[in-house]
Amino acid sequence: MNIKFLSGRSGLFAQHNGEPVDDSRPVSVIPKAPVQRLDWAAKAETVSSRREERPLQILLGGEDRVTQKVLVSWFQQKGHCVIVAENGPLALDALERAPFDAILMDIQMPVMNGYQVTRAIRDREQVAGQHVTIVAMIADAMKGDREICLGAGMDDFLSKPIDLKVLESMMKSLQALPHARAIGIRRA
């Protein structure tokens, strides 16, 4: 799997194996790591024996280039496809144009923060009857951040720097679930 990031007028554009994913779709990126969380490892063990692992479609939202590079590289090594969105509106646009298994979203994105983007996604999902897993990425996570993220409609969170073992457990759990990719969630 080969994804390249190219400069564009309103963000980044992704290419998969040298072919544009969608020339009209601006994309960007996002990162984070662990604190108190769901037991993804136990969940992954329970369901992984029942289903074959499958590549995931991941939307990464955030502007931190270092986190983008680390996570994109890690996801590629695991055989997943990643689209990067640098800000909230670009993340919402990407979600309208393509299906995703999960969204990793930096809370401190420009234009719209992670909480605002999550609210917009959850509002659209109510109309569409769908649900996509959203994992917040938080720098300098503090006690209570998990509860704030869950209260905002997110499914879990990672604290930066991201613990790749925790992220791997999350992704294995998602792979083991029935194919429930959120299909391009449109604006209401």
Coordinates of C-alpha atoms in Angstrom, one line a residue:
M1 CA 0.0 0.0 0.0
N2 CA 1.5 3.3 -1.1
I3 CA 0.1 6.7 -0.1
K4 CA 1.7 10.0 -1.0
F5 CA 0.8 13.4 0.3
L6 CA 0.9 16.2 -2.3
S7 CA 0.5 19.9 -1.7
G8 CA -2.9 21.3 -2.8
R9 CA -4.7 24.5 -2.7
S10 CA -6.9 23.6 0.3
G11 CA -5.0 20.9 2.1
L12 CA -3.4 17.6 1.1
F13 CA -4.3 15.1 -1.5
A14 CA -3.8 11.4 -1.2
Q15 CA -2.6 8.9 -3.7
H16 CA -2.9 5.2 -3.5
N17 CA -0.3 3.2 -5.6
G18 CA 0.4 6.3 -7.6
E19 CA -3.3 6.9 -8.6
P20 CA -5.2 9.8 -7.1
V21 CA -7.8 8.7 -4.5
D22 CA -10.0 11.6 -5.5
D23 CA -8.6 14.7 -7.0
S24 CA -11.4 16.8 -5.7
R25 CA -11.0 15.6 -2.1
P26 CA -8.8 17.6 0.2
V27 CA -7.3 15.6 3.0
S28 CA -5.2 16.1 6.1
V29 CA -4.1 14.2 9.3
I30 CA -4.4 13.5 13.2
P31 CA -2.7 11.8 16.2
K32 CA -2.8 10.7 20.0
A33 CA -2.1 8.1 22.9
P34 CA -3.4 6.3 26.1
V35 CA -4.9 6.9 29.5
Q36 CA -7.9 5.2 31.1
R37 CA -9.6 3.4 28.3
L38 CA -11.8 0.5 27.1
D39 CA -10.1 -2.9 27.2
W40 CA -9.4 -3.1 23.5
A41 CA -6.9 -5.9 23.9
A42 CA -9.4 -8.2 25.6
K43 CA -12.0 -7.2 23.0
A44 CA -9.6 -8.0 20.2
E45 CA -8.8 -11.4 21.5
T46 CA -12.4 -12.3 21.9
V47 CA -13.4 -11.4 18.4
S48 CA -10.2 -12.0 16.4
S49 CA -10.6 -15.8 16.6
R50 CA -14.1 -15.4 14.9
R51 CA -13.2 -13.3 11.9
E52 CA -10.4 -12.8 9.5
E53 CA -8.4 -9.6 9.7
R54 CA -9.3 -7.1 7.0
P55 CA -7.6 -3.8 5.9
L56 CA -9.2 -0.8 7.5
Q57 CA -10.1 2.6 6.0
I58 CA -8.8 5.2 8.5
L59 CA -9.5 8.9 8.5
L60 CA -6.7 10.7 10.3
G61 CA -7.6 14.3 11.4
G62 CA -5.1 16.8 12.6
E63 CA -2.3 19.1 11.6
D64 CA 0.7 17.7 13.5
R65 CA 3.1 16.6 10.7
V66 CA 5.2 14.4 13.0
T67 CA 2.2 12.5 14.2
Q68 CA 0.9 12.2 10.6
K69 CA 4.1 10.7 9.4
V70 CA 4.4 8.2 12.3
L71 CA 0.8 7.1 12.1
V72 CA 0.6 6.9 8.3
S73 CA 3.7 4.8 8.2
W74 CA 2.4 2.6 11.0
F75 CA -1.0 2.1 9.3
Q76 CA 0.7 1.4 6.0
Q77 CA 2.9 -1.3 7.6
K78 CA -0.2 -2.9 8.9
G79 CA -1.9 -2.9 5.5
H80 CA -4.5 -0.2 6.2
C81 CA -5.5 2.7 4.0
V82 CA -5.2 6.2 5.5
I83 CA -6.7 9.5 4.4
V84 CA -5.3 12.6 6.2
A85 CA -7.3 15.8 6.9
E86 CA -5.6 18.8 8.5
N87 CA -8.6 20.5 9.8
G88 CA -12.3 19.9 10.8
P89 CA -14.0 20.9 7.5
L90 CA -11.6 18.8 5.5
A91 CA -12.3 15.8 7.8
L92 CA -16.1 16.3 7.3
D93 CA -15.5 16.6 3.5
A94 CA -13.5 13.4 3.4
L95 CA -16.2 11.6 5.4
E96 CA -18.8 12.7 2.8
R97 CA -16.8 11.3 0.0
A98 CA -15.5 7.9 1.3
P99 CA -16.4 5.2 3.8
F100 CA -14.2 4.8 6.9
D101 CA -14.0 2.2 9.6
A102 CA -12.6 4.7 12.1
I103 CA -11.6 8.3 12.6
L104 CA -8.6 9.3 14.7
M105 CA -9.1 12.9 15.4
D106 CA -6.9 15.5 17.1
I107 CA -8.9 17.5 19.6
Q108 CA -7.0 20.7 18.8
M109 CA -7.5 21.0 15.0
P110 CA -7.7 24.3 13.4
V111 CA -11.0 25.8 12.0
M112 CA -13.2 23.3 13.9
N113 CA -11.9 21.4 16.9
G114 CA -12.3 17.7 17.4
Y115 CA -15.4 18.1 19.6
Q116 CA -17.2 20.3 17.0
V117 CA -16.3 17.8 14.2
T118 CA -17.6 14.9 16.3
R119 CA -20.8 16.7 17.0
A120 CA -21.3 17.3 13.3
I121 CA -20.6 13.7 12.5
R122 CA -22.9 12.3 15.2
D123 CA -25.7 14.7 14.0
R124 CA -25.3 13.4 10.4
E125 CA -25.3 9.8 11.7
Q126 CA -28.6 10.2 13.4
V127 CA -30.1 11.1 10.0
A128 CA -28.2 8.3 8.2
G129 CA -28.7 5.6 10.8
Q130 CA -24.9 4.9 10.9
H131 CA -22.1 5.0 13.3
V132 CA -18.3 5.3 12.7
T133 CA -15.8 4.8 15.5
I134 CA -14.1 8.1 16.6
V135 CA -11.0 8.0 18.7
A136 CA -9.8 11.4 20.0
M137 CA -6.1 12.2 20.2
I138 CA -5.2 14.5 23.1
A139 CA -1.9 16.0 24.0
D140 CA -1.1 16.2 27.7
A141 CA -4.1 14.1 28.7
M142 CA -5.4 14.7 32.2
K143 CA -7.7 12.9 34.5
G144 CA -11.3 13.3 33.2
D145 CA -10.4 13.7 29.6
R146 CA -11.7 10.3 28.7
E147 CA -15.1 11.2 30.2
I148 CA -15.2 14.5 28.3
C149 CA -14.4 12.7 25.0
L150 CA -17.1 10.1 25.6
G151 CA -19.6 12.8 26.6
A152 CA -18.8 14.6 23.4
G153 CA -19.8 11.5 21.4
M154 CA -16.3 9.9 20.8
D155 CA -15.8 6.2 21.3
D156 CA -12.4 6.4 23.0
F157 CA -9.3 8.4 23.1
L158 CA -5.5 8.2 22.9
S159 CA -3.0 10.4 24.6
K160 CA 0.0 11.8 22.8
P161 CA 2.5 10.5 22.3
I162 CA 0.5 7.6 21.0
D163 CA 1.1 4.1 22.5
L164 CA 1.2 2.0 19.3
K165 CA 0.4 -1.2 21.3
V166 CA -2.9 0.4 22.4
L167 CA -3.6 1.6 18.9
E168 CA -2.9 -1.9 17.5
S169 CA -5.4 -3.4 20.0
M170 CA -8.0 -0.9 18.9
M171 CA -7.4 -1.6 15.2
K172 CA -7.5 -5.4 15.7
S173 CA -10.9 -5.1 17.5
L174 CA -12.2 -3.0 14.6
Q175 CA -10.9 -5.6 12.1
A176 CA -12.7 -8.4 13.9
L177 CA -16.1 -6.7 13.7
P178 CA -18.5 -7.3 10.9
H179 CA -17.9 -5.0 8.0
A180 CA -19.7 -1.9 9.3
R181 CA -17.9 0.9 7.5
A182 CA -19.7 4.2 7.6
I183 CA -20.6 4.9 4.0
G184 CA -20.0 8.5 3.1
I185 CA -22.1 10.3 5.7
R186 CA -23.7 13.3 4.1
R187 CA -24.8 16.6 5.5
A188 CA -28.3 16.7 6.8

